[in-house]
Short mmCIF file of C-alpha atoms in Angstrom, two decimals:
data_model
loop_
_atom_site.label_atom_id
_atom_site.label_comp_id
_atom_site.label_asym_id
_atom_site.label_seq_id
_atom_site.Cartn_x
_atom_site.Cartn_y
_atom_site.Cartn_z
CA MET A 1 0.03 0.41 0.19
CA LYS A 2 2.78 2.43 0.79
CA HIS A 3 4.40 1.46 -2.47
CA PHE A 4 0.84 2.05 -4.06
CA LEU A 5 0.42 5.38 -2.44
CA LEU A 6 3.87 6.75 -3.03
CA ALA A 7 3.24 6.31 -6.60
CA ALA A 8 0.43 7.79 -6.97
CA ALA A 9 1.57 10.69 -5.53
CA LEU A 10 4.61 10.43 -8.22
CA LEU A 11 2.06 10.00 -10.53
CA CYS A 12 -0.01 13.10 -9.78
CA SER A 13 2.94 15.46 -9.26
CA MET A 14 3.49 14.71 -12.98
CA LEU A 15 0.44 15.47 -13.87
CA ALA A 16 0.06 18.93 -12.35
CA ARG A 17 4.09 20.11 -13.92
CA ALA A 18 2.98 18.19 -17.29
CA ALA A 19 -0.83 20.09 -17.19
CA SER A 20 1.41 23.43 -15.37
CA PRO A 21 1.07 26.72 -18.28
CA GLU A 22 4.07 27.27 -20.41
CA ILE A 23 6.03 30.83 -19.71
CA TYR A 24 6.73 32.11 -23.50
CA GLU A 25 9.24 35.13 -24.12
CA ILE A 26 9.00 37.48 -27.02
CA ARG A 27 12.10 39.20 -27.98
CA ILE A 28 12.27 41.98 -30.45
CA TYR A 29 15.26 43.81 -31.48
CA HIS A 30 15.12 47.09 -32.69
CA PHE A 31 18.08 48.28 -35.04
CA LYS A 32 18.68 51.00 -37.06
CA THR A 33 20.90 49.94 -39.85
CA MET A 34 20.35 46.56 -42.20
CA ALA A 35 24.10 45.89 -41.08
CA GLN A 36 22.66 45.22 -37.29
CA LEU A 37 19.93 43.29 -38.50
CA GLN A 38 22.42 40.90 -40.09
CA LYS A 39 24.99 40.66 -37.63
CA VAL A 40 22.40 39.80 -35.01
CA SER A 41 20.40 37.48 -37.31
CA ASP A 42 23.52 35.50 -37.74
CA TYR A 43 24.14 35.30 -33.97
CA LEU A 44 20.65 33.83 -33.66
CA ARG A 45 21.03 31.43 -36.31
CA THR A 46 24.67 30.29 -35.45
CA ALA A 47 25.06 30.32 -31.72
CA HIS A 48 21.82 31.43 -29.90
CA LEU A 49 19.17 28.83 -31.15
CA PRO A 50 22.10 26.18 -31.21
CA ALA A 51 22.47 27.07 -27.62
CA LEU A 52 18.76 27.15 -27.01
CA HIS A 53 18.72 23.48 -28.73
CA ARG A 54 21.05 22.40 -26.51
CA ASN A 55 19.18 23.30 -23.59
CA GLY A 56 16.22 21.31 -24.23
CA ILE A 57 14.50 24.53 -26.07
CA ALA A 58 13.11 22.86 -29.75
CA SER A 59 10.30 25.07 -30.72
CA VAL A 60 11.82 28.75 -31.28
CA GLY A 61 10.68 31.29 -33.82
CA VAL A 62 12.39 33.77 -34.96
CA PHE A 63 10.35 36.28 -37.31
CA GLN A 64 10.98 39.77 -39.32
CA PRO A 65 7.95 42.05 -40.49
CA ILE A 66 6.62 41.56 -43.65
CA VAL A 67 6.50 44.90 -44.38
CA GLN A 68 9.79 46.82 -42.08
CA ASP A 69 9.53 50.32 -40.81
CA THR A 70 12.67 51.47 -42.53
CA ALA A 71 12.83 53.81 -38.73
CA ASP A 72 12.51 51.20 -36.70
CA LEU A 73 13.65 47.49 -38.48
CA ARG A 74 12.40 44.52 -35.89
CA ILE A 75 13.28 40.88 -35.59
CA TYR A 76 11.30 39.03 -32.97
CA VAL A 77 12.18 36.30 -31.14
CA PHE A 78 9.91 33.59 -29.68
CA VAL A 79 11.23 31.51 -26.74
CA PRO A 80 9.05 28.56 -25.04
CA PHE A 81 10.03 27.74 -21.21
CA LYS A 82 8.48 25.05 -19.29
CA SER A 83 8.59 27.01 -16.38
CA LEU A 84 9.84 30.33 -14.53
CA GLU A 85 12.36 28.67 -13.51
CA GLN A 86 14.04 27.34 -16.92
CA PHE A 87 13.75 31.06 -18.12
CA SER A 88 15.64 33.03 -15.14
CA SER A 89 18.37 30.43 -15.23
CA LEU A 90 18.71 30.07 -18.79
CA GLN A 91 21.45 33.23 -18.85
CA SER A 92 23.44 31.52 -16.79
CA ARG A 93 23.89 28.15 -18.35
CA LEU A 94 24.35 30.48 -21.37
CA ASP A 95 27.37 31.60 -19.83
CA ARG A 96 28.93 28.69 -19.21
CA ASP A 97 28.46 27.05 -22.38
CA GLN A 98 31.71 27.13 -25.03
CA GLN A 99 30.33 26.76 -27.49
CA TRP A 100 27.65 29.50 -27.32
CA LEU A 101 30.48 32.08 -25.98
CA SER A 102 32.42 30.90 -29.11
CA ALA A 103 29.97 31.02 -31.67
CA GLY A 104 27.94 34.24 -30.91
CA LYS A 105 31.52 36.06 -30.01
CA ASP A 106 31.00 38.51 -32.28
CA TYR A 107 27.53 39.69 -31.03
CA ILE A 108 28.58 38.82 -27.22
CA ASP A 109 31.29 41.31 -27.30
CA ALA A 110 30.87 43.83 -29.23
CA PRO A 111 32.09 47.63 -27.91
CA HIS A 112 30.06 49.61 -27.14
CA ASP A 113 30.55 51.71 -29.96
CA GLN A 114 29.35 49.35 -32.33
CA VAL A 115 26.43 48.26 -30.83
CA PRO A 116 24.44 45.15 -32.62
CA TYR A 117 20.76 46.70 -32.56
CA THR A 118 19.25 50.28 -31.16
CA ARG A 119 17.25 48.50 -28.01
CA LEU A 120 16.33 45.43 -27.13
CA GLU A 121 12.25 44.55 -25.89
CA THR A 122 11.51 41.22 -23.58
CA ILE A 123 7.96 41.37 -23.26
CA LEU A 124 7.06 37.62 -20.78
CA LEU A 125 4.10 35.53 -20.73
CA ARG A 126 2.41 33.08 -19.22
CA ALA A 127 0.51 30.17 -21.62
CA PHE A 128 -3.72 30.06 -21.58
CA SER A 129 -5.15 27.34 -19.60
CA GLY A 130 -7.24 26.66 -22.48
CA MET A 131 -4.03 25.98 -24.36
CA PRO A 132 -2.13 26.20 -21.84
CA ALA A 133 1.79 24.62 -24.46
CA MET A 134 2.37 25.87 -27.53
CA GLN A 135 1.89 23.96 -30.75
CA GLU A 136 3.90 24.16 -33.80
CA PRO A 137 1.28 24.91 -36.98
CA GLN A 138 0.57 22.16 -39.46
CA LEU A 139 1.55 24.16 -42.72
CA THR A 140 2.61 23.21 -45.79
CA GLY A 141 4.35 25.46 -48.73
CA PRO A 142 7.29 28.19 -48.23
CA LYS A 143 8.35 29.87 -45.48
CA SER A 144 8.51 32.85 -47.25
CA LYS A 145 4.82 32.79 -48.53
CA ARG A 146 3.77 32.31 -44.61
CA VAL A 147 1.87 35.11 -42.89
CA TYR A 148 2.04 34.95 -38.79
CA GLU A 149 -0.34 36.92 -37.12
CA LEU A 150 0.71 38.39 -33.74
CA ARG A 151 -2.35 40.21 -31.78
CA SER A 152 -1.87 42.29 -28.78
CA TYR A 153 -5.16 43.17 -26.83
CA GLU A 154 -4.85 45.19 -24.15
CA SER A 155 -8.13 45.47 -21.47
CA PRO A 156 -8.89 49.25 -19.76
CA THR A 157 -7.93 47.50 -16.09
CA GLU A 158 -6.76 44.53 -14.70
CA LYS A 159 -9.99 43.30 -13.60
CA TYR A 160 -11.20 44.12 -18.13
CA HIS A 161 -8.44 42.23 -18.79
CA ARG A 162 -9.00 39.10 -16.30
CA ASN A 163 -12.27 39.32 -18.18
CA LYS A 164 -11.00 39.09 -21.59
CA VAL A 165 -8.82 36.20 -20.88
CA LYS A 166 -11.44 34.27 -19.37
CA MET A 167 -13.06 35.01 -22.76
CA PHE A 168 -10.72 33.00 -24.31
CA ASN A 169 -10.86 30.35 -22.19
CA ALA A 170 -14.27 29.18 -20.09
CA GLY A 171 -16.14 31.25 -23.09
CA ASP A 172 -13.86 29.08 -25.75
CA GLU A 173 -12.92 31.75 -28.10
CA ILE A 174 -9.59 29.58 -28.41
CA GLY A 175 -12.80 26.61 -29.48
CA ILE A 176 -13.30 28.75 -32.67
CA PHE A 177 -10.07 29.75 -33.39
CA LYS A 178 -9.24 25.93 -33.43
CA LYS A 179 -12.51 24.84 -34.87
CA LEU A 180 -11.32 26.74 -38.17
CA HIS A 181 -8.29 26.02 -38.35
CA PHE A 182 -6.23 29.28 -37.27
CA ASN A 183 -3.28 26.61 -36.86
CA ALA A 184 -2.32 29.07 -33.01
CA VAL A 185 1.11 29.27 -31.67
CA PHE A 186 0.34 29.92 -28.80
CA TYR A 187 -2.11 32.39 -26.37
CA GLY A 188 -0.23 34.09 -23.59
CA GLU A 189 -1.42 36.64 -20.45
CA VAL A 190 1.14 39.15 -20.57
CA LEU A 191 3.35 39.16 -16.99
CA ALA A 192 6.06 41.74 -18.02
CA GLY A 193 6.05 44.19 -20.75
CA SER A 194 5.84 48.07 -21.98
CA ARG A 195 2.06 47.55 -22.65
CA MET A 196 0.05 46.14 -20.20
CA PRO A 197 -2.46 44.73 -18.80
CA ASN A 198 -2.63 43.03 -22.24
CA LEU A 199 -2.33 39.13 -23.25
CA MET A 200 -0.82 38.21 -26.98
CA TYR A 201 -1.74 35.81 -29.58
CA MET A 202 -0.32 34.23 -32.35
CA THR A 203 -2.53 32.77 -35.40
CA THR A 204 -0.42 31.51 -38.59
CA PHE A 205 -1.46 31.11 -42.30
CA MET A 206 -0.24 29.77 -45.78
CA ASP A 207 -0.04 33.22 -47.31
CA GLN A 208 -2.39 36.42 -47.28
CA GLU A 209 -4.93 35.04 -49.12
CA ASP A 210 -4.94 32.00 -46.83
CA ARG A 211 -4.69 34.90 -43.76
CA ASP A 212 -7.74 36.99 -45.26
CA ALA A 213 -10.11 34.15 -45.19
CA HIS A 214 -9.68 32.42 -42.40
CA TRP A 215 -10.76 36.51 -40.55
CA LYS A 216 -13.62 36.42 -43.01
CA ALA A 217 -14.76 32.96 -41.81
CA PHE A 218 -14.08 33.71 -38.09
CA SER A 219 -16.52 37.03 -38.42
CA ALA A 220 -19.17 35.45 -39.88
CA ASP A 221 -19.02 32.24 -37.69
CA GLU A 222 -22.29 31.51 -35.25
CA ASP A 223 -20.59 30.62 -32.08
CA TRP A 224 -18.35 33.92 -33.02
CA LYS A 225 -21.21 35.63 -32.80
CA LYS A 226 -22.93 34.92 -29.85
CA LEU A 227 -19.71 34.95 -27.97
CA GLN A 228 -18.72 38.54 -29.07
CA ALA A 229 -22.68 39.15 -28.34
CA ASP A 230 -22.65 38.20 -24.73
CA GLU A 231 -23.21 40.79 -22.40
CA GLN A 232 -20.70 39.38 -19.43
CA TYR A 233 -17.52 40.34 -22.08
CA LYS A 234 -18.17 43.40 -23.35
CA ASN A 235 -15.42 46.26 -23.38
CA ASN A 236 -12.45 44.33 -22.16
CA VAL A 237 -10.48 45.77 -25.46
CA SER A 238 -9.53 49.36 -25.43
CA ARG A 239 -6.70 48.78 -28.14
CA ASN A 240 -6.09 45.75 -30.38
CA GLU A 241 -2.25 45.93 -32.78
CA LYS A 242 -1.59 43.39 -34.91
CA PHE A 243 1.67 42.48 -36.20
CA PHE A 244 2.12 40.35 -39.86
CA LEU A 245 5.65 38.92 -39.41
CA ARG A 246 6.87 35.87 -41.39
CA PRO A 247 9.39 33.28 -40.04
CA MET A 248 13.28 33.81 -41.29
CA GLU A 249 14.54 30.74 -42.83
CA TYR A 250 16.34 29.34 -39.63
CA SER A 251 13.42 29.59 -37.60
CA ASP A 252 12.51 26.25 -35.82
CA ILE A 253 8.56 27.15 -36.71
#
C-alpha cells in the first residue's frame, strides 16, 4: 500500500507539472541599420538557437515584419519555456556554454560604439489554461509566403483584462479559432511588458489570401457572433494591435 501511495503521488505530481502553463518570452530587437539586423540574425542562427536547442528548447520562432519600418527595423524571437525557473536560469547556463560563447563572440563582445542593436525589448507571458503549451503550426509551402499574425489586446483595467482572458478560456474563443483551423502557436497573458494589462496570441497562415479567408470565416461564425454578443464580455478590449510577421528560414516554427 505504501508503494502504491508513493507511486500515485508521483503520478499526480507529474500530471500537475505537465498541465502547468508554459512561460513565453517574446524578444524584440530594434535596429537602425540593415547591417545591425544582419549581425543579430547571424548570431541567432549560428549561436543562440543552437544553444537553446542544447538546453532542451526546441521550438524557437524567429520572425521579421513582412513590411519593415525603415525607421525601426525589427526581429522578433519567440522562446517557449516549461517554467519560470527555466527562463530565469537560462542566462547562467549560457554563460557556461563554451560553444555559445565562441559562436556568438562578435555579438556577445560587441564594443559600446559598435552596438548590434538600438534597443532590446522583452515581453514575458504565461500560457492560457485553455492551451497551456505552444503548438507548432501545421503548414506546408515555403516560409517565404507564410503569414504569422501576432495580436496584442490591451484592456482598460486589470479586471477587464482578466475578463478577456476568461473569454478565451471559459468562453472558448480558443475553441472557435481551433474549429476554424487558425493554426495558433500560443495564447498568453502578459506578465511583464511595456503595454499592460494585455494578452497576446499568434495565428499562422499559408499566405495573405489564406489569412484573409480565415478571418472572414471567423467574422461570420455563429459561435463567435454569440460570444461577441455576450454582455458579460463587453468592453474588455481598449486597444488591438496586429503585427504581420514572416519566419526566417532558420526559424524552428
